Short mmCIF file of C-alpha atoms in Angstrom, two decimals:
data_model
loop_
_atom_site.label_atom_id
_atom_site.label_comp_id
_atom_site.label_asym_id
_atom_site.label_seq_id
_atom_site.Cartn_x
_atom_site.Cartn_y
_atom_site.Cartn_z
CA MET Y 1 80.36 -59.44 22.95
CA ASN Y 2 77.12 -60.61 21.45
CA PHE Y 3 75.23 -58.87 24.19
CA LYS Y 4 76.95 -55.60 23.42
CA LEU Y 5 76.22 -56.02 19.71
CA VAL Y 6 72.55 -56.67 20.38
CA SER Y 7 72.39 -53.66 22.75
CA VAL Y 8 73.96 -51.36 20.13
CA ALA Y 9 71.58 -52.62 17.43
CA ALA Y 10 68.56 -52.07 19.68
CA ALA Y 11 69.69 -48.52 20.51
CA LEU Y 12 70.14 -47.72 16.84
CA ALA Y 13 66.66 -49.07 16.04
CA VAL Y 14 65.01 -47.02 18.78
CA SER Y 15 66.84 -43.88 17.65
CA ALA Y 16 65.74 -44.44 14.06
CA ALA Y 17 62.13 -44.97 15.10
CA VAL Y 18 62.14 -41.79 17.20
CA ALA Y 19 63.73 -39.85 14.37
CA GLN Y 20 61.17 -41.19 11.86
CA ASP Y 21 58.25 -40.31 14.17
CA TYR Y 22 59.61 -36.81 14.59
CA ASP Y 23 59.94 -36.40 10.84
CA ASP Y 24 56.31 -37.55 10.31
CA GLU Y 25 54.99 -35.11 12.88
CA TYR Y 26 57.00 -32.32 11.32
CA GLU Y 27 55.71 -33.05 7.82
CA GLU Y 28 52.07 -33.14 9.01
CA ALA Y 29 52.44 -30.00 11.08
CA ALA Y 30 54.03 -27.94 8.31
CA PRO Y 31 51.01 -27.88 5.92
CA ALA Y 32 48.66 -27.15 8.78
CA ALA Y 33 50.80 -24.23 9.84
CA ALA Y 34 50.96 -23.01 6.24
CA GLU Y 35 47.15 -23.12 5.98
CA GLU Y 36 46.79 -21.26 9.26
CA GLN Y 37 49.19 -18.60 8.02
CA ALA Y 38 47.40 -18.41 4.65
CA GLU Y 39 44.02 -17.95 6.34
CA ALA Y 40 45.41 -15.49 8.84
CA ALA Y 41 47.33 -13.42 6.27
CA PRO Y 42 44.35 -11.53 4.71
CA ALA Y 43 42.92 -10.67 8.12
CA PRO Y 44 45.21 -8.30 10.03
CA ALA Y 45 43.01 -8.49 13.09
CA PRO Y 46 44.25 -10.69 15.97
CA ALA Y 47 42.46 -13.67 17.41
CA PRO Y 48 39.72 -11.69 19.24
CA ALA Y 49 38.48 -10.53 15.82
CA ALA Y 50 37.56 -14.11 14.87
CA PRO Y 51 33.85 -13.62 15.66
CA ALA Y 52 33.74 -10.75 13.14
CA VAL Y 53 35.08 -13.10 10.46
CA GLU Y 54 32.44 -15.62 11.43
CA ASP Y 55 29.68 -12.99 11.22
CA SER Y 56 30.90 -11.97 7.78
CA TRP Y 57 30.77 -15.59 6.63
CA ASP Y 58 27.22 -15.92 7.97
CA LYS Y 59 26.10 -12.81 6.08
CA THR Y 60 27.58 -14.12 2.85
CA ALA Y 61 25.81 -17.43 3.32
CA GLU Y 62 22.53 -15.67 3.98
CA ALA Y 63 22.93 -13.35 0.99
CA ALA Y 64 23.26 -16.20 -1.51
CA PRO Y 65 19.58 -17.27 -1.45
CA ALA Y 66 18.42 -13.63 -1.60
CA GLN Y 67 20.58 -13.02 -4.68
CA ALA Y 68 19.18 -16.12 -6.37
CA ALA Y 69 15.62 -15.01 -5.62
CA ALA Y 70 16.26 -11.61 -7.21
CA ALA Y 71 17.83 -13.04 -10.36
CA PRO Y 72 16.04 -12.29 -13.64
CA ALA Y 73 13.29 -14.69 -14.55
CA THR Y 74 14.14 -17.21 -17.26
CA GLY Y 75 12.15 -19.34 -19.67
CA PHE Y 76 9.70 -16.59 -20.64
CA ASN Y 77 11.12 -15.66 -24.03
CA VAL Y 78 8.74 -17.81 -26.08
CA LEU Y 79 6.33 -17.16 -28.94
CA HIS Y 80 2.81 -16.73 -27.57
CA ALA Y 81 -0.67 -16.95 -28.98
CA ASN Y 82 -2.69 -13.75 -29.33
CA ALA Y 83 -4.36 -14.50 -26.01
CA TYR Y 84 -1.18 -13.19 -24.38
CA ASN Y 85 -0.41 -9.49 -23.76
CA ALA Y 86 -3.83 -8.13 -24.64
CA VAL Y 87 -2.80 -4.88 -22.89
CA GLY Y 88 0.03 -4.18 -25.36
CA ASN Y 89 2.95 -4.04 -22.93
CA GLU Y 90 6.10 -3.18 -24.91
CA ALA Y 91 8.44 -5.37 -22.82
CA ALA Y 92 6.35 -8.54 -23.06
CA ALA Y 93 7.35 -11.58 -25.08
CA ALA Y 94 6.35 -11.93 -28.73
CA THR Y 95 2.90 -12.90 -30.02
CA ILE Y 96 2.15 -14.53 -33.36
CA ASN Y 97 0.30 -11.52 -34.78
CA GLY Y 98 2.93 -9.13 -33.46
CA ASP Y 99 5.68 -11.03 -35.25
CA MET Y 100 3.62 -11.38 -38.43
CA SER Y 101 3.38 -7.58 -38.51
CA MET Y 102 7.22 -7.53 -38.29
CA PRO Y 103 7.79 -10.48 -40.64
CA HIS Y 104 11.58 -10.72 -40.30
CA LYS Y 105 10.97 -12.04 -36.75
CA MET Y 106 9.34 -15.16 -38.20
CA ALA Y 107 12.57 -16.27 -39.88
CA GLY Y 108 13.58 -19.84 -39.08
CA ARG Y 109 10.23 -20.95 -37.65
CA THR Y 110 8.27 -23.97 -38.85
CA LEU Y 111 4.86 -24.07 -37.19
CA LEU Y 112 1.11 -24.13 -37.53
CA TYR Y 113 -1.01 -21.73 -35.46
CA VAL Y 114 -4.80 -21.79 -35.30
CA GLN Y 115 -7.07 -19.47 -33.32
CA PRO Y 116 -10.70 -20.62 -33.38
CA SER Y 117 -11.89 -17.65 -31.33
CA ALA Y 118 -10.80 -15.25 -34.10
CA ARG Y 119 -11.03 -17.66 -37.06
CA GLU Y 120 -7.34 -17.29 -37.83
CA GLY Y 121 -4.61 -19.58 -39.12
CA VAL Y 122 -0.87 -19.13 -39.68
CA VAL Y 123 1.68 -21.39 -41.37
CA SER Y 124 5.42 -20.73 -41.28
CA LEU Y 125 7.80 -23.01 -43.21
CA ALA Y 126 11.56 -22.63 -42.90
CA SER Y 127 13.67 -24.09 -45.69
CA GLY Y 128 17.35 -23.32 -45.93
CA GLY Y 129 17.85 -19.63 -45.35
CA MET Y 130 14.28 -18.69 -46.32
CA THR Y 131 11.03 -18.81 -44.37
CA TYR Y 132 7.69 -18.81 -46.20
CA LEU Y 133 4.70 -17.25 -44.45
CA MET Y 134 0.95 -17.59 -44.94
CA GLN Y 135 -1.87 -16.28 -42.76
CA TYR Y 136 -5.66 -16.45 -43.00
CA THR Y 137 -7.67 -13.87 -41.06
CA ASN Y 138 -10.96 -12.00 -41.41
CA ASN Y 139 -11.03 -8.31 -42.25
CA GLY Y 140 -14.53 -7.20 -41.36
CA GLY Y 141 -16.47 -9.24 -43.90
CA PRO Y 142 -14.05 -10.87 -46.36
CA ALA Y 143 -11.22 -13.21 -45.51
CA MET Y 144 -7.73 -11.76 -45.77
CA LEU Y 145 -4.77 -13.68 -47.16
CA THR Y 146 -1.32 -12.63 -46.00
CA ALA Y 147 1.66 -14.20 -47.76
CA GLY Y 148 5.35 -13.43 -47.78
CA ILE Y 149 8.91 -14.40 -47.01
CA ALA Y 150 11.37 -13.74 -44.21
CA THR Y 151 15.08 -14.10 -43.57
CA GLY Y 152 17.06 -13.32 -40.46
CA GLY Y 153 17.60 -9.74 -41.60
CA LEU Y 154 14.37 -8.73 -43.33
CA GLY Y 155 10.85 -9.81 -44.21
CA VAL Y 156 7.97 -8.73 -46.41
CA THR Y 157 4.33 -9.79 -46.63
CA VAL Y 158 1.36 -8.75 -48.76
CA ASP Y 159 -2.26 -8.52 -47.53
CA LEU Y 160 -5.21 -9.13 -49.82
CA ALA Y 161 -8.94 -9.19 -49.01
CA LEU Y 162 -11.48 -9.03 -51.85
CA SER Y 163 -15.11 -7.95 -51.92
CA LYS Y 164 -16.05 -6.65 -55.36
CA THR Y 165 -19.14 -7.06 -57.55
CA PHE Y 166 -19.67 -5.80 -61.13
CA THR Y 167 -23.10 -5.73 -62.77
CA SER Y 168 -24.34 -4.61 -66.15
CA HIS Y 169 -27.90 -4.11 -67.34
CA GLU Y 170 -29.09 -3.49 -70.90
CA VAL Y 171 -32.63 -2.82 -72.15
CA SER Y 172 -33.50 -2.75 -75.88
CA THR Y 173 -36.75 -1.31 -77.20
CA GLN Y 174 -38.00 0.17 -80.44
CA ALA Y 175 -36.85 3.54 -79.13
CA GLY Y 176 -33.30 2.34 -78.69
CA THR Y 177 -30.98 0.69 -76.17
CA ALA Y 178 -30.36 1.81 -72.62
CA GLU Y 179 -27.41 0.56 -70.53
CA SER Y 180 -26.53 0.86 -66.88
CA ASP Y 181 -23.49 -0.40 -64.99
CA ALA Y 182 -22.69 -0.69 -61.32
CA SER Y 183 -19.68 -1.76 -59.30
CA THR Y 184 -19.75 -2.44 -55.57
CA THR Y 185 -16.78 -2.71 -53.26
CA GLY Y 186 -17.69 -4.20 -49.91
CA ALA Y 187 -16.47 -3.13 -46.52
CA GLY Y 188 -13.22 -4.88 -45.66
CA ASP Y 189 -11.82 -4.94 -49.18
CA ASN Y 190 -8.11 -4.40 -48.57
CA ILE Y 191 -4.67 -4.48 -50.09
CA GLY Y 192 -1.57 -3.85 -48.02
CA VAL Y 193 2.11 -4.57 -47.56
CA ASN Y 194 4.29 -5.08 -44.48
CA PHE Y 195 8.06 -4.71 -44.41
CA SER Y 196 10.53 -5.07 -41.55
CA MET Y 197 14.27 -5.40 -41.06
CA ASN Y 198 16.87 -5.84 -38.34
CA LEU Y 199 19.15 -2.86 -37.67
CA GLY Y 200 21.50 -4.44 -35.14
CA ALA Y 201 20.41 -3.12 -31.75
CA LEU Y 202 17.21 -1.76 -33.32
CA GLU Y 203 14.54 -2.96 -35.72
CA PHE Y 204 12.36 -1.15 -38.25
CA GLY Y 205 8.88 -1.93 -39.56
CA ALA Y 206 6.54 -0.28 -42.07
CA HIS Y 207 2.96 -0.91 -43.18
CA ALA Y 208 0.95 0.58 -46.06
CA PHE Y 209 -2.69 -0.18 -46.94
CA TRP Y 210 -5.81 0.77 -48.87
CA GLU Y 211 -9.11 -0.36 -47.37
CA THR Y 212 -12.80 0.22 -48.03
CA PHE Y 213 -14.52 0.80 -44.68
CA GLN Y 214 -18.14 0.95 -45.93
CA ASP Y 215 -19.99 -0.68 -48.82
CA GLU Y 216 -19.26 1.52 -51.80
CA THR Y 217 -21.41 1.38 -54.98
CA ASP Y 218 -20.66 3.37 -58.12
CA THR Y 219 -23.36 3.60 -60.80
CA GLU Y 220 -23.45 4.85 -64.36
CA ASN Y 221 -26.15 5.11 -67.02
CA ASP Y 222 -26.75 7.17 -70.11
CA GLN Y 223 -27.64 10.29 -68.12
CA THR Y 224 -25.95 10.18 -64.70
CA GLU Y 225 -22.79 8.88 -63.06
CA VAL Y 226 -22.46 8.54 -59.28
CA ASP Y 227 -19.02 7.97 -57.78
CA ARG Y 228 -18.81 7.13 -54.07
CA ASP Y 229 -15.57 6.98 -52.10
CA TYR Y 230 -15.54 5.30 -48.69
CA TRP Y 231 -11.94 4.31 -48.10
CA ASP Y 232 -8.91 4.70 -45.90
CA ILE Y 233 -5.36 4.87 -47.20
CA GLY Y 234 -2.45 4.98 -44.82
CA ILE Y 235 1.17 4.33 -44.03
CA SER Y 236 2.93 3.78 -40.74
CA ALA Y 237 6.49 3.19 -39.57
CA VAL Y 238 8.01 2.12 -36.25
CA VAL Y 239 11.49 1.76 -34.74
CA SER Y 240 12.12 -0.21 -31.55
CA ASN Y 241 14.98 -1.51 -29.44
CA ALA Y 242 13.47 -5.00 -29.22
CA PRO Y 243 16.68 -6.82 -30.32
CA SER Y 244 18.71 -5.29 -27.48
CA ALA Y 245 16.11 -4.37 -24.83
CA LYS Y 246 17.02 -5.40 -21.30
CA SER Y 247 16.05 -3.00 -18.51
CA LEU Y 248 13.90 -0.79 -20.78
CA ALA Y 249 11.90 -1.59 -23.93
CA TRP Y 250 10.69 1.20 -26.19
CA SER Y 251 9.28 1.87 -29.63
CA ALA Y 252 8.56 5.08 -31.54
CA GLY Y 253 6.43 5.45 -34.63
CA LEU Y 254 4.37 7.64 -36.90
CA SER Y 255 1.20 6.92 -38.89
CA LEU Y 256 -0.61 8.94 -41.57
CA VAL Y 257 -4.16 8.03 -42.61
CA ARG Y 258 -6.53 9.61 -45.11
CA HIS Y 259 -10.19 8.88 -44.35
CA ALA Y 260 -12.30 9.70 -47.44
CA SER Y 261 -16.09 9.78 -47.39
CA THR Y 262 -17.47 11.62 -50.42
CA GLU Y 263 -20.15 11.27 -53.09
CA GLU Y 264 -19.86 12.90 -56.51
CA THR Y 265 -22.76 13.08 -58.97
CA THR Y 266 -22.18 14.00 -62.60
CA THR Y 267 -25.03 14.84 -64.98
CA GLY Y 268 -23.98 16.03 -68.37
CA ASN Y 269 -21.19 18.52 -67.78
CA GLN Y 270 -22.20 19.38 -64.24
CA SER Y 271 -20.69 17.74 -61.15
CA THR Y 272 -21.76 18.04 -57.55
CA GLU Y 273 -19.66 16.68 -54.69
CA VAL Y 274 -20.96 16.07 -51.17
CA THR Y 275 -18.31 15.60 -48.48
CA ASN Y 276 -19.09 13.80 -45.25
CA PRO Y 277 -18.08 15.87 -42.20
CA GLU Y 278 -16.02 12.88 -40.99
CA SER Y 279 -13.64 13.04 -43.96
CA LYS Y 280 -10.24 13.81 -42.50
CA PHE Y 281 -6.49 13.44 -42.51
CA THR Y 282 -4.86 12.09 -39.34
CA ILE Y 283 -1.22 12.23 -38.26
CA THR Y 284 -0.37 10.22 -35.15
CA PRO Y 285 3.09 10.15 -33.54
CA ASN Y 286 3.33 7.44 -30.89
CA PHE Y 287 5.79 6.26 -28.25
CA ASN Y 288 5.64 3.13 -26.11
CA LEU Y 289 7.86 2.08 -23.23
CA ALA Y 290 7.91 -0.60 -20.54
CA PHE Y 291 10.33 -1.99 -17.99
CA PRO Y 292 10.53 -4.80 -15.42
CA VAL Y 293 9.75 -3.76 -11.86
CA ALA Y 294 9.92 -7.13 -10.09
CA SER Y 295 11.49 -10.45 -10.97
CA VAL Y 296 12.18 -13.78 -9.31
CA ALA Y 297 13.29 -17.12 -10.71
CA ASN Y 298 9.85 -18.10 -12.00
CA ALA Y 299 7.86 -14.84 -12.24
CA GLN Y 300 8.16 -11.30 -13.54
CA LEU Y 301 6.14 -8.09 -13.58
CA PHE Y 302 6.25 -5.29 -16.17
CA LEU Y 303 4.84 -1.77 -16.11
CA GLY Y 304 4.50 0.33 -19.23
CA THR Y 305 2.60 2.99 -21.08
CA ASN Y 306 1.65 3.50 -24.72
CA THR Y 307 1.37 7.19 -25.64
CA TYR Y 308 0.11 8.79 -28.83
CA LEU Y 309 -0.64 12.30 -30.07
CA PRO Y 310 -3.34 12.33 -32.78
CA ILE Y 311 -3.60 15.44 -34.94
CA VAL Y 312 -6.82 15.45 -36.99
CA MET Y 313 -7.58 17.87 -39.82
CA TYR Y 314 -11.15 17.54 -41.11
CA ASP Y 315 -12.10 18.40 -44.68
CA GLU Y 316 -13.47 21.85 -45.20
CA ILE Y 317 -17.24 21.74 -45.81
CA LYS Y 318 -18.37 24.43 -48.25
CA ASP Y 319 -21.80 25.55 -49.36
CA ASP Y 320 -22.78 28.52 -51.49
CA ASP Y 321 -22.74 30.93 -48.56
CA SER Y 322 -21.13 29.02 -45.67
CA LYS Y 323 -17.93 27.27 -44.66
CA ASN Y 324 -17.09 24.90 -41.87
CA ASN Y 325 -13.62 24.09 -40.51
CA ARG Y 326 -12.83 21.53 -37.81
CA SER Y 327 -9.59 20.34 -36.25
CA GLU Y 328 -8.66 18.20 -33.28
CA PHE Y 329 -5.53 17.25 -31.40
CA GLY Y 330 -4.83 15.55 -28.13
CA LEU Y 331 -2.47 13.57 -25.93
CA TYR Y 332 -3.51 10.05 -24.97
CA THR Y 333 -1.71 7.42 -22.93
CA THR Y 334 -2.53 3.85 -21.96
CA PRO Y 335 -0.83 2.75 -18.73
CA ASN Y 336 -0.57 -1.03 -18.57
CA MET Y 337 0.72 -3.81 -16.38
CA LEU Y 338 1.57 -7.42 -17.21
CA ALA Y 339 2.71 -10.29 -14.99
CA GLU Y 340 3.54 -13.91 -15.75
CA ILE Y 341 4.58 -16.95 -13.75
CA THR Y 342 5.76 -20.44 -14.63
CA LEU Y 343 4.70 -23.31 -12.40
CA ASN Y 344 6.78 -25.97 -14.18
CA ASP Y 345 7.97 -26.88 -17.66
CA ASN Y 346 4.39 -27.28 -18.87
CA TRP Y 347 2.32 -24.53 -17.26
CA MET Y 348 2.50 -20.75 -17.38
CA PHE Y 349 -0.05 -18.18 -16.20
CA PHE Y 350 -0.28 -14.53 -17.22
CA GLY Y 351 -2.50 -11.51 -16.70
CA GLY Y 352 -2.64 -7.80 -17.35
CA ALA Y 353 -4.67 -4.64 -17.00
CA SER Y 354 -4.82 -1.23 -18.67
CA PHE Y 355 -6.94 1.86 -19.21
CA THR Y 356 -6.80 4.88 -21.51
CA TRP Y 357 -6.12 8.31 -20.08
CA VAL Y 358 -7.11 11.32 -22.18
CA ILE Y 359 -4.56 13.74 -20.80
CA PHE Y 360 -5.74 16.48 -23.12
CA ASP Y 361 -8.02 16.64 -26.15
CA ARG Y 362 -9.25 19.74 -27.94
CA LEU Y 363 -11.84 19.92 -30.71
CA GLY Y 364 -12.19 23.26 -32.44
CA GLU Y 365 -14.84 24.24 -35.00
CA GLU Y 366 -15.37 27.42 -36.98
CA ASN Y 367 -18.56 28.15 -38.92
CA LYS Y 368 -18.89 31.05 -41.31
CA ALA Y 369 -22.13 32.08 -43.02
CA ASN Y 370 -22.13 35.40 -44.85
CA LEU Y 371 -20.96 37.90 -42.22
CA HIS Y 372 -21.78 35.60 -39.29
CA THR Y 373 -18.96 33.62 -37.66
CA GLU Y 374 -19.12 31.11 -34.81
CA ASP Y 375 -16.15 29.57 -33.01
CA ASP Y 376 -16.60 26.56 -30.75
CA SER Y 377 -13.98 24.80 -28.66
CA THR Y 378 -14.32 21.65 -26.57
CA ILE Y 379 -11.57 20.46 -24.23
CA ARG Y 380 -11.80 17.01 -22.71
CA LEU Y 381 -9.94 15.32 -19.85
CA ALA Y 382 -11.01 11.77 -19.07
CA THR Y 383 -10.07 8.23 -18.13
CA SER Y 384 -11.71 5.24 -19.72
CA THR Y 385 -13.06 2.09 -18.14
CA ALA Y 386 -10.28 -0.23 -16.99
CA TYR Y 387 -9.62 -3.44 -18.91
CA ALA Y 388 -8.17 -6.68 -17.56
CA ASN Y 389 -7.51 -10.18 -18.81
CA ALA Y 390 -5.95 -13.37 -17.48
CA GLY Y 391 -4.88 -16.57 -19.17
CA ALA Y 392 -2.79 -19.73 -19.14
CA ARG Y 393 -0.30 -21.50 -21.41
CA PHE Y 394 0.11 -25.28 -21.56
CA SER Y 395 2.99 -26.76 -23.52
CA PHE Y 396 3.99 -30.38 -24.04
CA LYS Y 397 6.77 -31.28 -26.45
CA ASN Y 398 5.86 -29.52 -29.72
CA PHE Y 399 2.27 -28.62 -28.78
CA VAL Y 400 1.18 -25.36 -27.14
CA LEU Y 401 -2.30 -24.26 -26.08
CA GLU Y 402 -3.06 -20.78 -24.75
CA ALA Y 403 -6.33 -19.26 -23.59
CA SER Y 404 -7.38 -16.06 -21.87
CA VAL Y 405 -10.57 -14.44 -20.69
CA SER Y 406 -11.54 -10.79 -20.27
CA GLN Y 407 -14.62 -8.97 -19.12
CA THR Y 408 -16.49 -6.85 -21.65
CA SER Y 409 -19.23 -4.32 -21.04
CA SER Y 410 -21.12 -6.13 -18.30
CA LEU Y 411 -20.30 -8.37 -15.38
CA ASP Y 412 -21.95 -11.38 -16.98
CA ASN Y 413 -20.36 -10.89 -20.39
CA PHE Y 414 -16.89 -12.35 -20.84
CA ALA Y 415 -14.81 -12.69 -23.98
CA GLY Y 416 -12.56 -15.68 -24.53
CA ASN Y 417 -9.45 -16.06 -26.66
CA LEU Y 418 -8.06 -19.48 -27.60
CA GLY Y 419 -5.06 -20.35 -29.78
CA ALA Y 420 -2.86 -23.39 -30.35
CA PHE Y 421 0.58 -24.06 -31.87
CA ILE Y 422 2.13 -27.14 -33.37
CA HIS Y 423 5.89 -26.66 -33.77
CA PHE Y 424 7.76 -28.84 -36.27
#
């Protein structure tokens, strides 16, 4: 009886063990089968098509590095010294002088910039929602002070360079008193204003100025007064897509400049004016564009061109029996290239090249004397000497140093450009 009980218990135990083992195998096999069905479901092809799936996987794996290599370069959108982008490529990153000419771009920056090679200094101080700007440069002879303010939406600065001298001379004798006065304005004397604002996807900038381009001395005594005018007055405006530019950067602008070079002499009630043949009025539409043509993770290359169409109307030169009229117009473009590469977090190298192409330029002149008339026309097509420069940027924490070198007129004559930032 005990033997039968033990036999029945043993049989039940074996059956339970077999049943449990079967259940375990079933539970492990079910997920595997589900995965096989899930993997097989998207691919209607039978088993012989498996190599095609494997080839497709290999191609995807190989494409990943190629896609990463072609990704847009990063880490280049930094503020540069003026050593950078000497060729004027429209798609390049910002430079300190470029942003000072569009002062709203300086909003929020606190920095000191010095450029020994051009004797220039810039201070930008951000406080709250306002940024205060100050720049020292040289304008021909005298130093120029630029001061202004900027916010995120707009900015304005004023330029001032002074070179003025006033003299007075008086002589007293028994016959009476004689006086003479003179005032001299030196070349480089300038007053100007810059204004810029953000327009969403676009930005707008304007500049107006009055500048003496040659030493100008006016004299006056009891008999004669001489008034000399050697100045330029102008205004320019530009619109660009800089805030939204991605695959194409462009800007379009217009400038108007009056170049006055005259001398007027007044004796008694008679006045005589002599006009320099170079006195003129110039209107210049311009259009710049640039775009990236190659890019990898740590380098990029831009091609661009800066095009302008000067229209020059010279002052009419009149004598008693003759008249001279001159006019000039042309189409000029400056193709340019710029490349840059980062080696690590501290070092960047850059270089560019450009030249000016006179696509078309016509100078016309008409001379009339009594019944004699002469018409002359000169048409010019030309390319200038090519220009190139190369430089490097070193940055460490809040310090940046940039330098570039370019060749000038001869092989042994190189020009250097050095600037440094301290960011606060």
